[in-house]
GROMACS .gro file of C-alpha atoms in nm:
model
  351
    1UNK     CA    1  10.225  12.362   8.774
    2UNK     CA    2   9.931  12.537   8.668
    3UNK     CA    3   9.551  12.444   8.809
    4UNK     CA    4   9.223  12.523   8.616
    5UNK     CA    5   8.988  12.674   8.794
    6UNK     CA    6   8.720  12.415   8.821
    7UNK     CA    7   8.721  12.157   9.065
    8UNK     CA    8   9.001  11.871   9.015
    9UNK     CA    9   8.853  11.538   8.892
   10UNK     CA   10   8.972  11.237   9.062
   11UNK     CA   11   8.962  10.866   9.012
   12UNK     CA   12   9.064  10.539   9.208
   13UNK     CA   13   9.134  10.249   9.084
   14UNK     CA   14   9.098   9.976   9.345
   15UNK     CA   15   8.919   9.675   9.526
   16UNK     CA   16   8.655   9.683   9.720
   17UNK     CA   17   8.602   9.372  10.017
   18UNK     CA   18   8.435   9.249  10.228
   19UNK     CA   19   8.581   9.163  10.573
   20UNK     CA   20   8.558   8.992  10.871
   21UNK     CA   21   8.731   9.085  11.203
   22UNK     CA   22   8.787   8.968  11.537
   23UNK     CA   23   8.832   9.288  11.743
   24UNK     CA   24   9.014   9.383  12.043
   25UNK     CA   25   8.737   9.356  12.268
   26UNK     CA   26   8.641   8.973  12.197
   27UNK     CA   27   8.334   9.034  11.916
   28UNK     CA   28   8.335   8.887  11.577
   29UNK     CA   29   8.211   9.131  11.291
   30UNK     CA   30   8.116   8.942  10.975
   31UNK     CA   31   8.008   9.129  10.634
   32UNK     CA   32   8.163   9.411  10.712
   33UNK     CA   33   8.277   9.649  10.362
   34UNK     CA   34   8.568   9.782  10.346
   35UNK     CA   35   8.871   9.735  10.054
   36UNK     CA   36   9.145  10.057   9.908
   37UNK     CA   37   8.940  10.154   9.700
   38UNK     CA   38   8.654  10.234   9.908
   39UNK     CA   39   8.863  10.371  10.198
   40UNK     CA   40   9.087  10.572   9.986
   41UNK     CA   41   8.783  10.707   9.784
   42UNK     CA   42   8.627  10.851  10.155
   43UNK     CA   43   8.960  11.002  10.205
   44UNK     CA   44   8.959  11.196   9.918
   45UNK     CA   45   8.578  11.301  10.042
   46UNK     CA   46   8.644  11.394  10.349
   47UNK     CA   47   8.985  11.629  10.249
   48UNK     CA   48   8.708  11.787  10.010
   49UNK     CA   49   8.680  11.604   9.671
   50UNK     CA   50   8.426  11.329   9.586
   51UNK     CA   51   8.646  11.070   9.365
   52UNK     CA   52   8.537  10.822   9.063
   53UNK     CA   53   8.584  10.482   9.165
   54UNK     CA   54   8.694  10.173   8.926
   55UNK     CA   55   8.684   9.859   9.030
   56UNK     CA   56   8.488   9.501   9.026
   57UNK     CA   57   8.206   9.346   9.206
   58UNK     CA   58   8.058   8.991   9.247
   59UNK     CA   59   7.701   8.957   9.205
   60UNK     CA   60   7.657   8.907   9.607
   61UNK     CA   61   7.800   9.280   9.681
   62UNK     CA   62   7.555   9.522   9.895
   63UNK     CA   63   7.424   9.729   9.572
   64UNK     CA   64   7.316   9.975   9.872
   65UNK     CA   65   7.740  10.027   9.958
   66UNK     CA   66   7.760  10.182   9.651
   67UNK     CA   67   7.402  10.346   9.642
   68UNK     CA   68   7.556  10.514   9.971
   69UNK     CA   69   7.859  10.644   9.792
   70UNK     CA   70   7.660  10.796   9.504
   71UNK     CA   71   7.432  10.999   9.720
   72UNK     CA   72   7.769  11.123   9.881
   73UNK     CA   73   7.877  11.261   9.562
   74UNK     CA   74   8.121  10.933   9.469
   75UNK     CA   75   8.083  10.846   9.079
   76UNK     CA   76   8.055  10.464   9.068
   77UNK     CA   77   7.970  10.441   8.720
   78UNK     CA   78   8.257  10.243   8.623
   79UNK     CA   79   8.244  10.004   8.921
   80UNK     CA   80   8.208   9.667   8.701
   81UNK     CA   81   7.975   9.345   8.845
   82UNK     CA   82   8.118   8.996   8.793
   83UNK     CA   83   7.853   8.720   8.799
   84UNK     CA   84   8.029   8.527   9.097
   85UNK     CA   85   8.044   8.577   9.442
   86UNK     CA   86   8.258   8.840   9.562
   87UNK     CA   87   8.616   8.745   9.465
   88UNK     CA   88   8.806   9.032   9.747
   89UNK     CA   89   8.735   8.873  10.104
   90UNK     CA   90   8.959   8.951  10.433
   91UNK     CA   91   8.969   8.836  10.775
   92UNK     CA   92   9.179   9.040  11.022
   93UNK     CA   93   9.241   8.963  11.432
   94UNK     CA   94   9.320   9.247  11.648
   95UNK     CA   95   9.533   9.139  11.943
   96UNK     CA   96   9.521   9.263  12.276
   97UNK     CA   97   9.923   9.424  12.228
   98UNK     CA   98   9.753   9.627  11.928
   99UNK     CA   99   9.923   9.398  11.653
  100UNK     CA  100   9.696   9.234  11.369
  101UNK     CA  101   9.663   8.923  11.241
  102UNK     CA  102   9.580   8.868  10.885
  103UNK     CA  103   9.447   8.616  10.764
  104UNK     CA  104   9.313   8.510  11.111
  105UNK     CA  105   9.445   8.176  11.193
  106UNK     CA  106   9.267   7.863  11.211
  107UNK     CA  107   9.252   7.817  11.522
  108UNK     CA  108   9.079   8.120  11.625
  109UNK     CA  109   8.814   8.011  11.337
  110UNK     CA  110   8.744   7.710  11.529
  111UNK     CA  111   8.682   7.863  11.805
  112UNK     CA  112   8.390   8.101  11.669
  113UNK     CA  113   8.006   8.034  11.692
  114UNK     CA  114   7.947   7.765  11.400
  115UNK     CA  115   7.710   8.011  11.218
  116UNK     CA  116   8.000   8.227  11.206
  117UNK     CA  117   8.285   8.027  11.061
  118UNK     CA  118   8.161   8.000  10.714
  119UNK     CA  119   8.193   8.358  10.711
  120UNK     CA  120   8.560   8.386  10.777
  121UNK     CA  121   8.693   8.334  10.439
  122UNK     CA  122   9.024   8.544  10.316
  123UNK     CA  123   9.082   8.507   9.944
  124UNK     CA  124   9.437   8.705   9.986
  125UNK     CA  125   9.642   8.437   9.887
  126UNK     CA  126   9.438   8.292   9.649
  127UNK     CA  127   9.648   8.403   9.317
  128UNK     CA  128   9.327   8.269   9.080
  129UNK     CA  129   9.078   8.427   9.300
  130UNK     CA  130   9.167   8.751   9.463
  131UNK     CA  131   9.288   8.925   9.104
  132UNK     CA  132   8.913   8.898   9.000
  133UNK     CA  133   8.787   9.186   9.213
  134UNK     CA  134   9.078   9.405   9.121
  135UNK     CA  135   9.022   9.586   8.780
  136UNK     CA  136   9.236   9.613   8.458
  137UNK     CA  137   9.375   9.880   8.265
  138UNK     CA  138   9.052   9.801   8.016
  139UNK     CA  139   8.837   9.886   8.249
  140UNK     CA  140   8.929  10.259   8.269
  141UNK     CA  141   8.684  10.426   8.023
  142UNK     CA  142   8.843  10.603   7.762
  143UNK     CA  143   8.693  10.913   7.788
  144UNK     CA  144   8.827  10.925   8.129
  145UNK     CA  145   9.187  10.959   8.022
  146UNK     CA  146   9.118  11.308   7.912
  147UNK     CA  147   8.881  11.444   8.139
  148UNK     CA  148   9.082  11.310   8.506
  149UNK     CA  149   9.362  11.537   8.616
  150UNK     CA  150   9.425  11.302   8.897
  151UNK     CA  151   9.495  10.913   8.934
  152UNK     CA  152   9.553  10.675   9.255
  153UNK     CA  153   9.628  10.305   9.225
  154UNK     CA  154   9.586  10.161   9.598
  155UNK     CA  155   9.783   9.819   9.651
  156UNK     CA  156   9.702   9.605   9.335
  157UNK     CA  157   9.799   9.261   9.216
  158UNK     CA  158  10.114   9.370   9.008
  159UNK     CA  159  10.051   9.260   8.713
  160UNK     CA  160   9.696   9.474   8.765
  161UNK     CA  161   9.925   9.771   8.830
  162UNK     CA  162  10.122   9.759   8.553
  163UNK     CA  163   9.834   9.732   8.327
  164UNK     CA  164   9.656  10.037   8.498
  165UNK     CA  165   9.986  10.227   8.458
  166UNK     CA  166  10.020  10.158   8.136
  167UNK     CA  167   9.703  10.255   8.012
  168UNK     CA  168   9.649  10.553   8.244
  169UNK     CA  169  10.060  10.738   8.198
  170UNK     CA  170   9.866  10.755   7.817
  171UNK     CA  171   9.638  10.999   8.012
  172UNK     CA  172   9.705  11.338   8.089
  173UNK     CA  173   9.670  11.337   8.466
  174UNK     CA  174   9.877  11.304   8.794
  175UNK     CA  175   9.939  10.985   8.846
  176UNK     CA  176  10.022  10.857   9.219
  177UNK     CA  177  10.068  10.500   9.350
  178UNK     CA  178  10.064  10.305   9.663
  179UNK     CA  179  10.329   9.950   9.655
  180UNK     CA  180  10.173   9.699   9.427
  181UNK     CA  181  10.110   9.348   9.641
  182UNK     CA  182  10.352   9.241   9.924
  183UNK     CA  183  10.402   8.888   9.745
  184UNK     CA  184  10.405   9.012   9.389
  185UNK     CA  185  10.748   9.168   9.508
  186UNK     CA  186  10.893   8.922   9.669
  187UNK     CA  187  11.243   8.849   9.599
  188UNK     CA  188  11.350   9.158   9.398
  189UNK     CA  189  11.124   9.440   9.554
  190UNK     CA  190  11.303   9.736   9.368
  191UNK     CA  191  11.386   9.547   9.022
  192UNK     CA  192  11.017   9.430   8.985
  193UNK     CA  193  10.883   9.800   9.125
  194UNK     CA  194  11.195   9.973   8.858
  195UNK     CA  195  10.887   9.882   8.546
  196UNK     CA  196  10.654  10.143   8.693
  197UNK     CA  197  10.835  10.362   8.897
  198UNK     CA  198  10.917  10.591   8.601
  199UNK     CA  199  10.575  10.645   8.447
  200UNK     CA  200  10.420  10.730   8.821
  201UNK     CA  201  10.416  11.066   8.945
  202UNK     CA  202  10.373  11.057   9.332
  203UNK     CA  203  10.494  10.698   9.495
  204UNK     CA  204  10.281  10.631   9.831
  205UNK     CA  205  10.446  10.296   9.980
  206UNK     CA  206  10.470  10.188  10.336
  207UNK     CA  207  10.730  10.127  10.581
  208UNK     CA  208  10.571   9.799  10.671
  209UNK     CA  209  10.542   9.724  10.301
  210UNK     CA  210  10.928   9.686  10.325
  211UNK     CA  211  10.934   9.523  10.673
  212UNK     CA  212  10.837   9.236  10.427
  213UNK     CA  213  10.965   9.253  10.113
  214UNK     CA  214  11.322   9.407  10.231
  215UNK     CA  215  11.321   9.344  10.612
  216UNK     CA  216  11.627   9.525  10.763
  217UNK     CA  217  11.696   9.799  10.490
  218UNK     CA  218  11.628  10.179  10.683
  219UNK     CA  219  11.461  10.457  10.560
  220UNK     CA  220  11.738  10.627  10.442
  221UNK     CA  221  11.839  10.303  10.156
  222UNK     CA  222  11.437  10.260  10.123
  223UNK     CA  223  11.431  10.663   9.950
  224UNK     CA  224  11.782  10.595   9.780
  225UNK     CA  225  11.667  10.251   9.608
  226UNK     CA  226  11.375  10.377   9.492
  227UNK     CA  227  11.527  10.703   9.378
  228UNK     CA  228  11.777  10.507   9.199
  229UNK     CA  229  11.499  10.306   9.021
  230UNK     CA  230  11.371  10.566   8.865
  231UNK     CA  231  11.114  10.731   9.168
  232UNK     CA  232  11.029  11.063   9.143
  233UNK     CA  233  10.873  11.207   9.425
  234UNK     CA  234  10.815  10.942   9.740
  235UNK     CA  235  10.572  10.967  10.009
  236UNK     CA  236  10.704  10.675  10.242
  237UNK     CA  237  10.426  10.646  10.506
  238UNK     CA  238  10.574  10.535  10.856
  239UNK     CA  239  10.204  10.472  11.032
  240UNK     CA  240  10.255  10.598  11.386
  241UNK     CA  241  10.621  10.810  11.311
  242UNK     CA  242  10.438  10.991  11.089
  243UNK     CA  243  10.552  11.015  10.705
  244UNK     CA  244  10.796  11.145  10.488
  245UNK     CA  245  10.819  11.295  10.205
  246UNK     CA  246  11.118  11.348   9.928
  247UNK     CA  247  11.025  11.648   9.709
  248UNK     CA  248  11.227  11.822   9.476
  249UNK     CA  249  11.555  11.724   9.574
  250UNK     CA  250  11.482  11.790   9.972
  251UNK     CA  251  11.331  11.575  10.261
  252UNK     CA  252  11.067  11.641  10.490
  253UNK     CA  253  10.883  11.456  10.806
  254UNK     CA  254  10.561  11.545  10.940
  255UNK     CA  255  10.420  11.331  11.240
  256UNK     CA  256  10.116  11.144  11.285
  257UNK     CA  257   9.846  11.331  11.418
  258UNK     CA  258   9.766  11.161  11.790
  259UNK     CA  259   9.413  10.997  11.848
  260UNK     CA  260   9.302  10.668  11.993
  261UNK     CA  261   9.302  10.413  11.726
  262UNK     CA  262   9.037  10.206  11.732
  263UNK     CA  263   9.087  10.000  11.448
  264UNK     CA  264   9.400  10.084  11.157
  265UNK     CA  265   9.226   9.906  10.895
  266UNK     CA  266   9.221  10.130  10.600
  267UNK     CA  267   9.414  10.429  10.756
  268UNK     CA  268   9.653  10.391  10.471
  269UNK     CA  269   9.427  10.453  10.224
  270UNK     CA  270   9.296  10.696  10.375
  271UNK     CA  271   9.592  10.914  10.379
  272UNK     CA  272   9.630  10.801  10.006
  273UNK     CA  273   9.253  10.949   9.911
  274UNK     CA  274   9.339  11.276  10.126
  275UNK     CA  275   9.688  11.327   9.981
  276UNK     CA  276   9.527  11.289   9.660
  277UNK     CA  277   9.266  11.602   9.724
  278UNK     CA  278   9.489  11.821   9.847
  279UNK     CA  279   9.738  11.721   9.579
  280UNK     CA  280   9.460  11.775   9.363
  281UNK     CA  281   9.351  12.137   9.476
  282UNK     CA  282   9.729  12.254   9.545
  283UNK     CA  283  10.004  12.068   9.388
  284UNK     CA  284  10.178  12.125   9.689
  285UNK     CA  285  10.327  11.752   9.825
  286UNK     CA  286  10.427  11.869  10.226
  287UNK     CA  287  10.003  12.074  10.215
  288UNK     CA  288   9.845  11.737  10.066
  289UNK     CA  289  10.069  11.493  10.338
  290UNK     CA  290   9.934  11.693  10.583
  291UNK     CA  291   9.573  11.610  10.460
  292UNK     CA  292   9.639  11.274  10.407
  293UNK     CA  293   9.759  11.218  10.801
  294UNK     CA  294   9.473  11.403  10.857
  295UNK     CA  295   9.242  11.188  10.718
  296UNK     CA  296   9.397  10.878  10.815
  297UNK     CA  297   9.329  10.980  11.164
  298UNK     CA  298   8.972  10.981  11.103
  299UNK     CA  299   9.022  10.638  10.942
  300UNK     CA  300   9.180  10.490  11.245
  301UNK     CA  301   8.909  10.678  11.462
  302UNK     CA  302   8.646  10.385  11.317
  303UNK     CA  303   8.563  10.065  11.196
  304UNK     CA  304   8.356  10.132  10.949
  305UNK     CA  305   8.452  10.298  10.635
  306UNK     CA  306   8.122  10.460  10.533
  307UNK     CA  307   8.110  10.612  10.903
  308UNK     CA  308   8.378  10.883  10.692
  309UNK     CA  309   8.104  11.010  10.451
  310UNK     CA  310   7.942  11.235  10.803
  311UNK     CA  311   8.302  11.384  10.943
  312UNK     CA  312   8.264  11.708  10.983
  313UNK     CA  313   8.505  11.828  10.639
  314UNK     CA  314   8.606  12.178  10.858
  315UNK     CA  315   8.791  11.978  11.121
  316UNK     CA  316   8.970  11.777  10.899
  317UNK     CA  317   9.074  12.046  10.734
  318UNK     CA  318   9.173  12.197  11.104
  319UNK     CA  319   9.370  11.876  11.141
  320UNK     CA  320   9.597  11.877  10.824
  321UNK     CA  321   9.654  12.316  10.921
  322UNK     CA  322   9.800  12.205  11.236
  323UNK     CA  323  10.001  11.901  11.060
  324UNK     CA  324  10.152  12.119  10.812
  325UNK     CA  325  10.260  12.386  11.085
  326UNK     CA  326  10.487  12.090  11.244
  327UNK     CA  327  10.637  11.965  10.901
  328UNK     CA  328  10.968  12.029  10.938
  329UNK     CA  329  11.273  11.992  10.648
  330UNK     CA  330  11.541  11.772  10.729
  331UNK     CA  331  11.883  11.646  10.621
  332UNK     CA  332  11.998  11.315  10.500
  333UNK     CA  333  12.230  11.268  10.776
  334UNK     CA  334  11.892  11.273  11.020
  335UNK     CA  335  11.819  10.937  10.885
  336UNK     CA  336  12.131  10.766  10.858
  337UNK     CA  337  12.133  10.443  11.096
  338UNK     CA  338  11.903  10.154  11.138
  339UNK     CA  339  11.525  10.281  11.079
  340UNK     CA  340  11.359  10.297  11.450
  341UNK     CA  341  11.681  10.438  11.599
  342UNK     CA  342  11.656  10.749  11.353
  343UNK     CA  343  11.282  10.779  11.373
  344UNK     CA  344  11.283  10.829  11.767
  345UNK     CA  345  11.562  11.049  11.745
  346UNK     CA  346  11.337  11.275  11.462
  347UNK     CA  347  11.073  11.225  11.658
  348UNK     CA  348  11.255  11.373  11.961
  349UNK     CA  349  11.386  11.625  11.797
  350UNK     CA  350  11.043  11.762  11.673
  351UNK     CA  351  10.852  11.829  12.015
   0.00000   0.00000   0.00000
């Protein structure tokens, strides 16, 4: 693969949200931004490359988020605003054990300060609502399908992500792709994900995307099924055992790099936006996982997205240097068995 000399143009197309959260420590954080799009864009920042963004707004978004992301290099020009309130709300509880609750339950509502509770509104489930703040294959300009060398589609509604593949594989860049949406999949995960597979470049899923939609099937059958359906190279992140990667015919792990976490909202994204730089700059997969863990690390590090845009770029780079050093290739038979039985025996194996 071949690499021009200029600097890689990337875009993300995403949602943005806004969120509220119950943390660990008993507050209650209302208004808060955050969304794939906007974390995954900062990851790509912080590994070195300020992204384009596409996505869609409702007429009560803070115009100074995305005033913030321009003057940090971030092209927002196609970010599209929808006369209606914001369609892409969240509410996430982080309990005491470190496990999150999303939506947070009623209950917990109730017991909030009154002037609170109205704000606690999560649109996820709302199949009329919560596709309006995710944008279309239309909404990628066509002058962009020539001019970006690099795509990422965070999770989408899947009919969204089908349209965005569409339209973007009729591009001539990379084009990488986290799982579509959790309940879009349900009940044939790998026949519904078998329409897109082919046409995207780099696939970015989750282990816990398949806790849900496949509970029960290990690592090993997760990288065969989607092989089978027509996957070509698979970046299956594994949030605290690290992530692998299936790349030209071989299999690699590289861990998690080891800080507090002080809140894992977005970290996935995060990785997706710094995979996507490096990917960018190198075309080496192994180099830009590194990055990505790298800048998911950061991501975990904070709860607030834009908090990204001032990490130093030098020691994230320092980060994904000493990631890469601990990659390590491995067989197939290292994964055979049930999936946290063979990921603490990797694990062990690579201290």
């Amino acid at each position: 693969m071949t690499f021009a000399a200029r600097k890689p143009v990337l875009a993300i197309a995403g949602s943005f949200s806004i969120d509220s959260v119950l943390t660990q420590d008993g507050r209650h954080v209302v208004g808060k931004v955050g969304g794939n799009a906007l974390w995954s864009s900062l990851g790509a920042l912080i590994s070195g490359i300020a992204p384009r963004i596409i996505t869609v707004v409702g007429e009560d978004y803070p115009q100074q988020v995305l005033s913030t992301l321009v003057t940090a290099g971030i092209d927002t020009s196609a970010v599209r605003r929808i006369q209606r309130s914001h369609p892409v709300r969240v509410t996430f509880a982080h309990m005491p054990d470190g496990s999150r609750l999303q939506p947070v339950p009623e209950q917990m509502i109730r017991a909030l300060p009154e002037a609170d509770r109205a704000a606690f509104i999560d649109t996820t489930m709302l199949s009329d609502v919560l596709p309006l703040g995710a944008p279309r294959g239309a909404d990628v300009p066509d002058a962009w399908l020539d001019e970006v060398d690099h795509w990422h589609l965070p999770l989408l509604p899947l009919n969204r992500h089908r349209s965005l593949v569409e339209r973007i594989a009729a591009g001539r860049g990379l084009l990488q792709s986290d799982c579509p949406a959790r309940s879009d999949l349900a009940g044939d995960v790998f026949g519904k994900l078998a329409a897109t597979l082919g046409a995207i470049d780099v696939f970015l899923p989750s282990t816990s995307d398949f806790d849900v939609v496949a509970p029960g099937v290990d690592v090993d059958d997760i990288l065969l099924r989607l092989l089978s359906r027509g996957a070509r190279t698979i970046v299956l992140k594994a949030g605290g055992d690290g992530v692998f990667v299936r790349w030209r015919d071989e299999l690699f792990h590289l861990p998690a790099y080891d800080v507090p976490a002080v809140d894992p909202t977005g970290a996935g994204d995060a990785f997706c936006g710094g995979f996507m730089a490096s990917m960018a700059a190198t075309g080496d997969v192994v180099e830009a996982a590194a990055m990505g863990s790298a800048a998911a690390s950061f991501a975990i590090a904070t709860e607030d997205p834009l908090a990204l845009i001032d990490i130093d770029r030098g020691q994230v780079r320092q980060r994904a240097r000493h990631l890469h050093g601990r990659a390590r290739r491995i067989g197939r038979a290292s994964l055979l068995g049930r999936r946290q039985g063979g990921l603490s025996e990797l694990n062990a194996a690579n201290e």
